[in-house]
Tab-separated table of C-alpha atoms in Angstrom:
chain	number	residue	atom	x	y	z
A	1	MET	CA	19.161	25.479	-0.279
A	2	ASP	CA	18.167	24.487	3.242
A	3	CYS	CA	15.289	22.190	2.334
A	4	GLN	CA	14.044	22.034	5.931
A	5	LYS	CA	13.261	25.758	5.783
A	6	VAL	CA	11.115	25.444	2.635
A	7	ALA	CA	7.432	25.892	3.469
A	8	PRO	CA	5.963	22.427	4.259
A	9	ASP	CA	2.688	20.973	2.970
A	10	ARG	CA	3.336	22.262	-0.546
A	11	TRP	CA	3.834	19.119	-2.581
A	12	GLY	CA	4.741	19.069	-6.217
A	13	THR	CA	1.884	18.366	-8.604
A	14	GLY	CA	1.914	15.741	-11.304
A	15	ILE	CA	-0.619	13.872	-13.417
A	16	GLU	CA	-4.176	15.160	-12.781
A	17	GLN	CA	-2.676	17.553	-10.216
A	18	GLN	CA	-1.938	14.587	-7.957
A	19	ARG	CA	0.562	15.361	-5.244
A	20	LYS	CA	4.109	14.134	-5.647
A	21	ALA	CA	7.171	14.297	-3.424
A	22	ASP	CA	9.568	15.947	-5.900
A	23	LEU	CA	9.378	19.724	-5.375
A	24	GLY	CA	11.530	20.471	-8.422
A	25	ASN	CA	14.044	22.520	-6.433
A	26	GLY	CA	16.385	19.806	-5.151
A	27	CYS	CA	14.059	18.913	-2.275
A	28	TYR	CA	11.334	16.347	-1.728
A	29	LEU	CA	8.422	16.240	0.696
A	30	ASN	CA	7.184	12.886	2.027
A	31	PRO	CA	5.427	10.675	1.152
A	32	ILE	CA	7.336	9.381	-1.863
A	33	MET	CA	4.361	7.058	-2.500
A	34	SER	CA	1.119	8.624	-1.345
A	35	GLY	CA	-1.909	6.490	-0.645
A	36	ASP	CA	-2.009	2.945	0.671
A	37	HIS	CA	1.502	1.526	0.137
A	38	PRO	CA	2.378	-0.391	3.330
A	39	ASP	CA	5.300	-2.678	4.122
A	40	PRO	CA	7.553	-1.389	1.312
A	41	THR	CA	10.196	-3.772	0.012
A	42	ILE	CA	12.831	-2.282	-2.268
A	43	ILE	CA	15.876	-3.377	-4.283
A	44	LYS	CA	18.568	-1.628	-6.281
A	45	ASP	CA	19.478	-3.206	-9.632
A	46	GLY	CA	22.212	-1.192	-11.320
A	47	ASP	CA	20.861	2.346	-11.684
A	48	ASP	CA	17.266	1.184	-11.214
A	49	TYR	CA	15.137	0.781	-8.108
A	50	TYR	CA	12.099	-1.470	-7.797
A	51	MET	CA	9.566	-1.540	-5.003
A	52	THR	CA	6.370	-3.349	-4.099
A	53	PHE	CA	4.029	-3.417	-1.113
A	54	SER	CA	1.459	-5.456	0.772
A	55	SER	CA	-1.635	-5.507	-1.424
A	56	PHE	CA	-3.916	-7.308	1.055
A	57	ASP	CA	-7.379	-7.716	-0.526
A	58	ASP	CA	-6.493	-6.157	-3.887
A	59	THR	CA	-6.750	-8.267	-6.999
A	60	ARG	CA	-4.625	-7.864	-9.003
A	61	GLY	CA	-1.835	-7.686	-6.440
A	62	LEU	CA	1.821	-6.971	-5.711
A	63	MET	CA	2.069	-3.948	-8.001
A	64	ILE	CA	5.709	-3.269	-8.876
A	65	TRP	CA	7.026	0.294	-9.209
A	66	HIS	CA	10.222	1.608	-10.812
A	67	SER	CA	12.427	4.598	-9.987
A	68	ARG	CA	15.900	5.923	-10.743
A	69	ASP	CA	16.094	8.553	-7.999
A	70	LEU	CA	14.122	7.026	-5.064
A	71	VAL	CA	11.585	9.886	-5.187
A	72	ASN	CA	9.710	9.583	-8.506
A	73	TRP	CA	8.039	6.235	-9.232
A	74	GLN	CA	6.329	4.678	-12.263
A	75	PRO	CA	4.085	1.585	-12.187
A	76	ILE	CA	5.285	-1.489	-14.062
A	77	GLY	CA	2.439	-3.897	-13.375
A	78	PRO	CA	1.208	-6.550	-10.933
A	79	ALA	CA	3.225	-9.660	-10.154
A	80	LEU	CA	0.014	-11.475	-9.164
A	81	THR	CA	-2.982	-11.602	-11.482
A	82	ILE	CA	-5.033	-14.292	-9.719
A	83	PRO	CA	-6.896	-14.019	-6.397
A	84	ILE	CA	-4.945	-15.607	-3.563
A	85	ASP	CA	-6.602	-13.974	-0.557
A	86	VAL	CA	-4.928	-11.443	1.746
A	87	ILE	CA	-1.397	-10.724	0.478
A	88	SER	CA	0.878	-9.294	3.142
A	89	THR	CA	4.461	-8.305	3.970
A	90	PRO	CA	6.282	-9.158	0.741
A	91	GLU	CA	10.046	-9.399	0.242
A	92	LEU	CA	11.326	-8.480	-3.229
A	93	ILE	CA	14.862	-9.627	-4.029
A	94	LYS	CA	17.164	-10.330	-6.955
A	95	TYR	CA	19.363	-13.381	-6.621
A	96	GLN	CA	21.633	-14.688	-9.414
A	97	ASP	CA	19.777	-12.846	-12.201
A	98	LYS	CA	16.348	-13.984	-11.025
A	99	PHE	CA	13.689	-11.968	-9.217
A	100	TYR	CA	11.771	-13.385	-6.262
A	101	ILE	CA	8.888	-12.107	-4.156
A	102	TYR	CA	8.191	-13.948	-0.903
A	103	PHE	CA	4.898	-13.169	0.857
A	104	THR	CA	2.406	-14.641	3.295
A	105	THR	CA	-1.331	-15.079	3.021
A	106	ASN	CA	-4.282	-16.925	4.547
A	107	ARG	CA	-5.341	-19.526	2.023
A	108	VAL	CA	-8.927	-20.841	2.048
A	109	LEU	CA	-8.753	-24.625	2.235
A	110	ASP	CA	-12.366	-25.689	1.858
A	111	ALA	CA	-15.970	-24.561	1.410
A	112	THR	CA	-16.412	-23.972	5.146
A	113	GLY	CA	-13.916	-21.091	5.024
A	114	THR	CA	-11.171	-22.904	6.913
A	115	LYS	CA	-7.870	-21.136	6.362
A	116	ARG	CA	-4.199	-21.863	6.702
A	117	LYS	CA	-1.446	-19.290	6.724
A	118	THR	CA	0.932	-19.959	3.866
A	119	LEU	CA	4.319	-18.646	2.754
A	120	TYR	CA	4.508	-18.267	-1.027
A	121	VAL	CA	7.114	-17.285	-3.585
A	122	VAL	CA	6.733	-16.012	-7.143
A	123	THR	CA	9.663	-15.696	-9.538
A	124	ALA	CA	10.499	-14.014	-12.848
A	125	ASP	CA	13.529	-13.713	-15.093
A	126	ASP	CA	12.552	-10.134	-15.889
A	127	ILE	CA	11.122	-7.652	-13.353
A	128	HIS	CA	8.504	-6.724	-15.970
A	129	GLY	CA	7.282	-10.323	-16.006
A	130	PRO	CA	5.863	-12.712	-16.737
A	131	TRP	CA	5.769	-13.909	-13.145
A	132	ASP	CA	5.089	-17.559	-12.501
A	133	ALA	CA	2.235	-18.868	-10.365
A	134	PRO	CA	2.659	-18.711	-6.570
A	135	ARG	CA	4.434	-21.686	-4.975
A	136	ASP	CA	3.968	-22.811	-1.393
A	137	VAL	CA	7.495	-23.046	0.037
A	138	GLY	CA	6.366	-25.724	2.466
A	139	LEU	CA	6.620	-24.036	5.851
A	140	LYS	CA	3.800	-25.095	8.175
A	141	ASP	CA	2.016	-22.239	9.993
A	142	PRO	CA	4.676	-19.654	9.102
A	143	PRO	CA	5.080	-16.260	10.729
A	144	SER	CA	4.734	-13.223	8.454
A	145	ASP	CA	7.289	-10.696	7.210
A	146	PRO	CA	9.923	-12.696	5.329
A	147	GLY	CA	13.347	-11.054	4.959
A	148	HIS	CA	15.890	-12.725	2.660
A	149	ILE	CA	19.644	-12.913	3.221
A	150	VAL	CA	22.583	-15.061	2.069
A	151	GLY	CA	24.804	-16.129	4.961
A	152	GLU	CA	28.585	-16.374	5.134
A	153	ASP	CA	28.041	-20.086	4.434
A	154	GLY	CA	26.542	-19.256	1.017
A	155	LYS	CA	23.149	-20.597	2.089
A	156	ARG	CA	19.900	-18.662	1.710
A	157	TYR	CA	17.718	-17.794	4.713
A	158	LEU	CA	14.432	-16.097	5.533
A	159	PHE	CA	14.190	-14.154	8.778
A	160	MET	CA	10.580	-13.623	9.863
A	161	SER	CA	8.486	-11.967	12.549
A	162	GLY	CA	8.947	-13.048	16.142
A	163	GLY	CA	12.707	-13.466	15.665
A	164	ASN	CA	12.273	-16.634	13.582
A	165	ARG	CA	14.596	-17.917	10.871
A	166	VAL	CA	14.387	-20.736	8.357
A	167	GLN	CA	16.817	-21.934	5.693
A	168	LEU	CA	15.856	-22.003	2.018
A	169	SER	CA	16.874	-24.454	-0.654
A	170	ASP	CA	19.527	-23.205	-3.055
A	171	ASP	CA	16.872	-22.408	-5.672
A	172	GLY	CA	14.840	-20.489	-3.072
A	173	LEU	CA	11.621	-22.384	-3.824
A	174	LYS	CA	11.225	-24.382	-0.612
A	175	THR	CA	12.338	-24.361	2.996
A	176	VAL	CA	14.960	-26.653	4.457
A	177	GLY	CA	14.738	-27.987	7.995
A	178	ARG	CA	12.867	-26.470	10.903
A	179	MET	CA	12.185	-22.859	11.760
A	180	GLU	CA	13.951	-21.577	14.881
A	181	VAL	CA	13.892	-18.463	17.047
A	182	VAL	CA	17.230	-16.656	16.778
A	183	TYR	CA	16.483	-13.152	18.101
A	184	SER	CA	14.377	-11.910	21.026
A	185	GLY	CA	14.079	-8.225	20.110
A	186	TRP	CA	14.820	-4.956	21.884
A	187	GLN	CA	12.815	-3.941	24.937
A	188	TYR	CA	11.517	-0.386	24.821
A	189	PRO	CA	10.600	1.508	28.035
A	190	GLN	CA	7.406	0.210	29.618
A	191	GLU	CA	5.895	3.697	29.963
A	192	TRP	CA	5.824	4.300	26.189
A	193	ASP	CA	2.402	4.291	24.495
A	194	VAL	CA	2.489	1.416	22.003
A	195	GLU	CA	-0.040	-0.964	20.495
A	196	SER	CA	1.870	-4.168	21.311
A	197	PHE	CA	5.412	-5.550	21.295
A	198	SER	CA	4.931	-7.026	17.785
A	199	GLN	CA	8.497	-7.773	16.731
A	200	GLU	CA	8.097	-7.906	12.951
A	201	GLY	CA	9.312	-6.936	9.500
A	202	PRO	CA	12.979	-8.010	9.638
A	203	LYS	CA	14.816	-6.637	6.593
A	204	MET	CA	18.322	-7.967	6.245
A	205	LEU	CA	21.526	-6.358	4.949
A	206	HIS	CA	25.135	-7.545	4.708
A	207	HIS	CA	27.252	-4.390	4.900
A	208	GLY	CA	30.948	-4.294	5.711
A	209	ASP	CA	31.793	-6.812	8.426
A	210	TYR	CA	28.248	-7.253	9.737
A	211	PHE	CA	24.850	-8.671	9.001
A	212	TYR	CA	22.208	-6.108	9.953
A	213	MET	CA	18.620	-6.816	10.932
A	214	VAL	CA	16.314	-3.789	10.587
A	215	LEU	CA	12.880	-4.411	12.045
A	216	ALA	CA	9.784	-2.913	13.606
A	217	GLU	CA	8.358	-3.097	17.095
A	218	GLY	CA	5.410	-1.488	18.867
A	219	GLY	CA	2.587	-2.487	16.520
A	220	PRO	CA	1.759	-0.912	13.135
A	221	ALA	CA	-1.376	0.994	14.251
A	222	GLY	CA	-2.982	1.896	17.578
A	223	PRO	CA	-1.279	4.850	19.336
A	224	PRO	CA	0.630	7.110	16.923
A	225	THR	CA	3.786	6.661	19.023
A	226	GLY	CA	3.791	2.865	18.852
A	227	HIS	CA	5.469	1.690	15.636
A	228	MET	CA	9.254	2.186	15.567
A	229	VAL	CA	12.387	1.102	13.699
A	230	ILE	CA	15.094	-0.754	15.608
A	231	ALA	CA	18.272	-2.544	14.529
A	232	ALA	CA	20.569	-5.372	15.560
A	233	ARG	CA	23.751	-6.779	14.024
A	234	SER	CA	25.978	-9.838	14.049
A	235	ARG	CA	29.222	-10.900	12.431
A	236	SER	CA	27.586	-14.247	11.592
A	237	ILE	CA	24.226	-15.199	10.171
A	238	ASP	CA	23.954	-17.491	13.196
A	239	GLY	CA	24.366	-14.662	15.718
A	240	PRO	CA	24.657	-13.657	18.443
A	241	TRP	CA	22.638	-10.520	17.597
A	242	GLU	CA	23.639	-7.297	19.318
A	243	ASN	CA	21.022	-4.543	19.675
A	244	SER	CA	21.910	-1.099	18.401
A	245	PRO	CA	22.814	1.461	21.076
A	246	TYR	CA	20.868	3.966	18.963
A	247	ASN	CA	17.521	2.126	19.235
A	248	PRO	CA	14.941	3.181	18.363
A	249	ILE	CA	16.420	4.474	15.116
A	250	ILE	CA	13.159	6.275	14.357
A	251	ARG	CA	9.923	6.666	16.292
A	252	THR	CA	7.083	9.161	16.373
A	253	GLN	CA	7.589	10.974	19.672
A	254	ASP	CA	4.351	12.947	19.883
A	255	ARG	CA	0.890	12.867	18.307
A	256	SER	CA	1.396	16.431	17.030
A	257	GLU	CA	3.959	15.204	14.468
A	258	LYS	CA	3.101	15.025	10.765
A	259	TRP	CA	3.763	11.270	10.466
A	260	TRP	CA	2.509	8.611	12.864
A	261	SER	CA	3.369	4.956	13.463
A	262	ARG	CA	6.594	4.982	11.448
A	263	GLY	CA	8.154	1.581	10.903
A	264	HIS	CA	8.867	-1.443	8.686
A	265	ALA	CA	12.084	-0.007	7.219
A	266	THR	CA	14.530	-1.217	4.585
A	267	LEU	CA	17.990	0.300	4.065
A	268	ILE	CA	18.929	1.224	0.496
A	269	GLU	CA	21.894	2.955	-1.132
A	270	GLY	CA	20.875	5.999	-3.150
A	271	PRO	CA	22.124	7.122	-6.561
A	272	ASP	CA	24.350	9.608	-4.702
A	273	LYS	CA	26.035	6.717	-2.806
A	274	LEU	CA	24.435	7.967	0.420
A	275	TRP	CA	22.112	5.710	2.395
A	276	TYR	CA	18.396	5.978	3.087
A	277	MET	CA	15.547	4.202	4.848
A	278	VAL	CA	12.267	3.435	3.098
A	279	TYR	CA	9.377	2.752	5.483
A	280	HIS	CA	5.664	3.382	6.017
A	281	GLY	CA	3.632	5.675	8.268
A	282	TYR	CA	0.185	7.182	8.777
A	283	GLU	CA	-0.363	10.832	7.880
A	284	ASN	CA	-1.672	12.861	10.826
A	285	GLY	CA	-5.369	13.528	10.199
A	286	PHE	CA	-5.479	11.177	7.208
A	287	MET	CA	-5.328	7.627	8.489
A	288	THR	CA	-8.002	7.119	5.810
A	289	LEU	CA	-5.185	7.053	3.234
A	290	GLY	CA	-3.626	3.998	4.856
A	291	ARG	CA	0.076	3.555	5.467
A	292	GLN	CA	2.092	5.628	3.011
A	293	THR	CA	5.726	5.238	1.981
A	294	LEU	CA	8.371	7.630	3.291
A	295	LEU	CA	12.055	8.136	2.511
A	296	GLU	CA	14.531	9.287	5.163
A	297	PRO	CA	18.330	9.716	5.004
A	298	ILE	CA	20.499	7.771	7.461
A	299	LYS	CA	24.100	8.131	8.631
A	300	TRP	CA	26.651	5.382	9.204
A	301	THR	CA	28.584	5.868	12.438
A	302	GLU	CA	32.292	5.303	13.010
A	303	ASP	CA	31.492	2.251	15.125
A	304	GLY	CA	29.591	0.594	12.280
A	305	TRP	CA	26.023	1.363	13.295
A	306	PHE	CA	23.565	3.639	11.525
A	307	THR	CA	21.301	6.379	12.820
A	308	SER	CA	18.597	8.663	11.507
A	309	SER	CA	19.800	11.985	10.086
A	310	ASN	CA	17.425	13.661	12.551
A	311	LEU	CA	15.600	15.598	9.849
A	312	ASP	CA	11.918	16.444	10.247
A	313	VAL	CA	10.220	14.042	7.816
A	314	GLY	CA	7.185	16.333	7.798
A	315	LYS	CA	9.271	19.027	6.085
A	316	PRO	CA	11.175	19.064	2.776
A	317	ILE	CA	14.398	17.006	2.670
A	318	PRO	CA	17.344	17.183	0.215
A	319	LYS	CA	16.593	14.914	-2.721
A	320	PRO	CA	19.117	12.168	-3.592
A	321	SER	CA	21.335	13.507	-6.357
A	322	GLY	CA	22.542	11.757	-9.474
A	323	GLY	CA	19.389	9.875	-10.421
A	324	GLU	CA	17.048	10.440	-13.341
A	325	ALA	CA	13.482	11.509	-12.510
A	326	VAL	CA	10.898	9.312	-14.230
A	327	GLU	CA	7.314	10.552	-14.597
A	328	HIS	CA	5.678	9.937	-11.245
A	329	GLY	CA	2.396	8.120	-10.669
A	330	MET	CA	-0.405	7.247	-13.053
A	331	ALA	CA	-3.550	8.807	-14.449
A	332	PHE	CA	-6.907	7.478	-13.270
A	333	SER	CA	-9.172	9.267	-15.765
A	334	ASP	CA	-10.488	7.496	-18.873
A	335	SER	CA	-8.885	4.286	-17.659
A	336	PHE	CA	-11.299	1.701	-19.051
A	337	SER	CA	-8.942	-0.088	-21.437
A	338	PHE	CA	-7.296	-3.492	-21.295
A	339	ASP	CA	-3.787	-2.104	-20.810
A	340	LEU	CA	-4.804	0.242	-17.960
A	341	ILE	CA	-7.282	-1.821	-15.939
A	342	PRO	CA	-4.671	-4.090	-14.234
A	343	SER	CA	-2.622	-1.165	-12.915
A	344	ARG	CA	-5.458	1.085	-11.802
A	345	TRP	CA	-8.472	-0.950	-10.745
A	346	HIS	CA	-8.476	-3.630	-8.072
A	347	PHE	CA	-11.288	-5.939	-7.014
A	348	PHE	CA	-11.856	-6.177	-3.272
A	349	HIS	CA	-12.173	-9.760	-1.943
A	350	ALA	CA	-12.130	-11.178	-5.450
A	351	SER	CA	-13.371	-14.665	-6.215
A	352	PRO	CA	-11.380	-16.836	-8.664
A	353	THR	CA	-13.778	-15.797	-11.460
A	354	GLU	CA	-14.013	-12.083	-10.607
A	355	GLN	CA	-12.182	-10.878	-13.720
A	356	GLN	CA	-14.894	-12.485	-15.856
A	357	ARG	CA	-17.357	-9.846	-14.585
A	358	ILE	CA	-15.600	-7.193	-16.689
A	359	LYS	CA	-16.202	-6.380	-20.331
A	360	LEU	CA	-14.505	-3.378	-21.927
A	361	ILE	CA	-16.390	-1.948	-24.890
A	362	ASN	CA	-15.292	1.237	-26.683
A	363	GLY	CA	-13.885	2.877	-23.567
A	364	LYS	CA	-16.743	1.751	-21.347
A	365	LEU	CA	-16.616	-0.672	-18.445
A	366	GLN	CA	-19.470	-3.172	-18.306
A	367	LEU	CA	-19.597	-4.834	-14.895
A	368	SER	CA	-21.810	-7.802	-14.142
A	369	ALA	CA	-23.826	-7.296	-10.976
A	370	ARG	CA	-23.024	-9.322	-7.887
A	371	GLY	CA	-24.459	-9.469	-4.365
A	372	THR	CA	-26.973	-7.073	-2.845
A	373	SER	CA	-24.864	-4.117	-1.644
A	374	PRO	CA	-21.256	-2.851	-1.515
A	375	SER	CA	-20.618	-5.259	1.355
A	376	ASN	CA	-20.860	-8.341	-0.859
A	377	SER	CA	-20.440	-7.066	-4.426
A	378	SER	CA	-16.590	-6.969	-4.559
A	379	PRO	CA	-16.251	-3.313	-5.624
A	380	LEU	CA	-13.560	-2.083	-8.004
A	381	THR	CA	-11.302	0.319	-6.117
A	382	LEU	CA	-8.653	2.955	-6.904
A	383	ASN	CA	-5.655	3.477	-4.629
A	384	THR	CA	-5.489	7.282	-4.499
A	385	GLY	CA	-3.237	9.411	-2.331
A	386	ASP	CA	-4.514	12.998	-2.434
A	387	LEU	CA	-5.928	14.890	0.532
A	388	ALA	CA	-8.697	16.337	-1.635
A	389	TYR	CA	-10.010	15.149	-4.984
A	390	GLN	CA	-13.011	14.970	-7.285
A	391	VAL	CA	-14.299	11.895	-9.108
A	392	GLU	CA	-16.992	11.761	-11.785
A	393	VAL	CA	-18.508	8.836	-13.669
A	394	THR	CA	-21.555	8.156	-15.836
A	395	MET	CA	-23.540	5.018	-14.966
A	396	HIS	CA	-26.244	3.111	-16.800
A	397	VAL	CA	-27.987	0.167	-15.129
A	398	SER	CA	-30.097	-2.676	-16.456
A	399	PRO	CA	-33.614	-2.924	-14.926
A	400	GLU	CA	-32.693	-5.221	-12.013
A	401	ALA	CA	-29.228	-3.839	-11.265
A	402	GLN	CA	-27.930	-1.174	-8.900
A	403	ALA	CA	-24.739	0.838	-9.373
A	404	GLY	CA	-22.907	3.384	-7.286
A	405	LEU	CA	-19.858	5.510	-6.623
A	406	LEU	CA	-18.268	4.900	-3.233
A	407	LEU	CA	-15.619	5.709	-0.752
A	408	PHE	CA	-14.914	2.128	0.231
A	409	TYR	CA	-12.832	0.923	3.188
A	410	ASN	CA	-14.027	-2.655	3.608
A	411	GLN	CA	-17.216	-4.696	3.598
A	412	LYS	CA	-18.165	-3.211	6.986
A	413	LEU	CA	-17.411	0.456	6.372
A	414	TYR	CA	-18.129	2.554	3.287
A	415	ALA	CA	-19.942	5.675	2.121
A	416	GLY	CA	-21.441	6.541	-1.252
A	417	LEU	CA	-24.363	7.196	-3.536
A	418	ALA	CA	-26.048	4.688	-5.830
A	419	PHE	CA	-29.217	4.303	-7.871
A	420	ASN	CA	-31.458	1.663	-9.390
A	421	GLN	CA	-34.740	1.628	-11.278
A	422	GLU	CA	-36.658	2.391	-8.078
A	423	GLY	CA	-34.602	5.330	-6.817
A	424	MET	CA	-31.468	6.499	-5.030
A	425	VAL	CA	-29.547	4.639	-2.328
A	426	LEU	CA	-27.400	6.470	0.223
A	427	HIS	CA	-24.519	4.541	1.771
A	428	ARG	CA	-23.333	5.905	5.090
A	429	SER	CA	-21.212	4.258	7.800
A	430	GLY	CA	-21.546	0.929	6.008
A	431	MET	CA	-25.346	1.078	6.001
A	432	ASP	CA	-27.673	1.280	2.981
A	433	GLN	CA	-30.601	3.696	2.984
A	434	ASP	CA	-33.197	3.854	0.197
A	435	GLU	CA	-34.028	7.377	-0.985
A	436	LYS	CA	-36.745	8.847	-3.171
A	437	LYS	CA	-35.964	8.812	-6.885
A	438	PRO	CA	-35.061	12.323	-8.126
A	439	PRO	CA	-37.038	13.349	-11.220
A	440	HIS	CA	-33.940	13.984	-13.334
A	441	ILE	CA	-32.896	10.309	-13.697
A	442	VAL	CA	-33.784	9.376	-17.272
A	443	ASN	CA	-33.487	5.933	-18.872
A	444	ASN	CA	-31.669	4.496	-15.867
A	445	ARG	CA	-28.656	6.684	-16.636
A	446	LEU	CA	-26.997	9.140	-14.255
A	447	ARG	CA	-23.684	10.948	-13.823
A	448	ILE	CA	-22.407	11.229	-10.248
A	449	ARG	CA	-19.696	13.511	-8.907
A	450	MET	CA	-18.021	12.810	-5.584
A	451	VAL	CA	-15.853	15.428	-3.880
A	452	ASN	CA	-13.700	14.268	-0.987
A	453	ASN	CA	-12.317	17.491	0.493
A	454	ARG	CA	-10.072	16.447	3.362
A	455	ASN	CA	-12.563	13.838	4.600
A	456	ILE	CA	-15.685	15.970	3.986
A	457	VAL	CA	-17.637	14.165	1.263
A	458	THR	CA	-20.198	15.766	-1.046
A	459	PHE	CA	-22.147	14.175	-3.909
A	460	TYR	CA	-23.698	15.770	-6.988
A	461	THR	CA	-25.868	14.233	-9.710
A	462	GLN	CA	-26.463	15.194	-13.339
A	463	SER	CA	-28.636	13.784	-16.101
A	464	GLY	CA	-27.885	14.676	-19.708
A	465	ALA	CA	-27.163	18.373	-20.177
A	466	SER	CA	-28.862	19.401	-16.930
A	467	ASP	CA	-27.081	21.325	-14.182
A	468	TRP	CA	-25.387	19.543	-11.342
A	469	ILE	CA	-27.651	18.989	-8.339
A	470	LYS	CA	-26.015	18.819	-4.921
A	471	TYR	CA	-27.150	15.827	-2.902
A	472	PRO	CA	-28.614	17.078	0.388
A	473	VAL	CA	-26.574	14.763	2.656
A	474	GLN	CA	-22.850	15.345	3.275
A	475	MET	CA	-20.567	13.087	5.291
A	476	GLU	CA	-17.426	13.292	7.412
A	477	VAL	CA	-15.294	10.180	6.984
A	478	SER	CA	-12.042	10.780	8.900
A	479	GLY	CA	-12.813	7.766	11.120
A	480	TYR	CA	-12.986	5.262	8.248
A	481	HIS	CA	-9.657	3.560	8.970
A	482	HIS	CA	-7.925	0.606	10.610
A	483	ASN	CA	-8.243	1.720	14.236
A	484	VAL	CA	-12.027	1.693	13.736
A	485	ALA	CA	-12.649	-1.125	11.249
A	486	ASP	CA	-9.442	-3.235	11.281
A	487	ASP	CA	-7.925	-4.761	8.089
A	488	PHE	CA	-5.003	-2.301	7.492
A	489	LEU	CA	-6.630	-0.814	4.383
A	490	SER	CA	-7.427	2.655	3.043
A	491	LEU	CA	-10.553	4.566	2.087
A	492	ARG	CA	-10.742	4.486	-1.720
A	493	PRO	CA	-12.939	5.675	-4.581
A	494	ALA	CA	-14.794	2.633	-5.857
A	495	LEU	CA	-17.433	1.474	-8.343
A	496	TYR	CA	-19.872	-1.314	-7.670
A	497	ALA	CA	-22.752	-3.149	-9.319
A	498	SER	CA	-25.191	-5.304	-7.347
A	499	GLY	CA	-28.462	-7.113	-8.021
A	500	LEU	CA	-28.967	-8.758	-11.412
A	501	GLY	CA	-27.860	-7.801	-14.883
A	502	VAL	CA	-25.091	-5.291	-15.568
A	503	ALA	CA	-24.012	-1.723	-14.962
A	504	THR	CA	-22.030	0.256	-17.522
A	505	PHE	CA	-19.540	2.924	-16.410
A	506	SER	CA	-18.117	5.538	-18.772
A	507	ASP	CA	-16.408	8.945	-18.943
A	508	PHE	CA	-14.574	8.396	-15.673
A	509	SER	CA	-12.525	11.359	-14.476
A	510	TYR	CA	-10.299	12.050	-11.499
A	511	LYS	CA	-8.532	15.230	-10.451
A	512	ALA	CA	-6.808	16.287	-7.275
A	513	LEU	CA	-7.983	19.497	-5.620
A	514	PRO	CA	-5.859	22.139	-3.843
């Protein structure tokens, strides 16, 4: 079958009709991980693949996923269970039977909000955990984007953004010596539309006679043609580094393409012994979903370089053969249980005591109120990846509390519908607007349905056995994304409780729509 001739935009369907890449006919259609999964870092361990991503403001963070065919992925669980601020650009590796994740974050140092950028590592003897607490590796004011490699000298190194490199101790838990700049990047044509030079994301590979550095330039957002994948190589870990004659290996050429801002790639050998790149990109028309994870075949050249296979990543691609397909994704419905909460629900901007706000009672989520609105209440969010979906939940609030169902981007930008004892509250463009209390709210209990149909959002309310009532205000939310509100996040279904007292959520359901 010529996969590229299969009709595009017809994903497979999985749990709750969620879209999945595997088409079931020997082809797959990107993304392999829909929704907000930026900065993918991937390893192969025998016949198994493991991957994690930048989790930024999510707590719990660094969710690890497992696959055996590079296309279908199952969640294992988070490597981080405590708030540690904005978690970015991780590097997952296995070294001498131990797993490591290196990542950077801005750590709050004192009550005034002073921060310091810190490079951390967490380790585990088993990929399923337990993972130990984060350790500061001792690098002052580090760049981001660590990429691990063992040199020909047997020593361990981290390459980082800006062409920097630092040596690690043999146990990988601290840095040795000073950081130094070892690579100056590749200069793209000045007339290209890019966000910024932004040399970042070096992912390292020792293959054949060379060390390869695969990295991004052009900035991860901004113009859709900015982010790109480039490569350099050297026979020694100490250089000199020679730029690939095939640079850029991949780049969005035109805004009409299906996938924008493609970059931050890692090379990986597939179960079929062929080679692939895993990287992130924005979906044209759906920057609201954040940066999603794509898989693209590569070719090794006779002169020892690699190139893209020049397939259209917006159309179906031949699936790697030889690997077992695990069940892809996870269900979101009826997810208020202790074993499901860590994988599905994530607090935004969590405080160290945020988890104590949750009580799970007979399939219901009781959430202690915090703050005065979604902007300061640390909502619970779901990382969904469908173009259209419907969410429903029943809410009951104590007399001084307020609860709502949201599409939440960050504390500055959200949309949703909430209620309290006094009436309804409409959230639009990050603003809160009190509404008159509909007569069908009884005993401070209400069921709300939210339909997000390709960025057109509609709310419905229901009390008891009454019919659904369409809320008279609809919203268009395609602009709720990074180029408008910063932060490199995604627009997500969310629950919040503000004011005093508690809100109880029950009978939560999610389903993707055609």
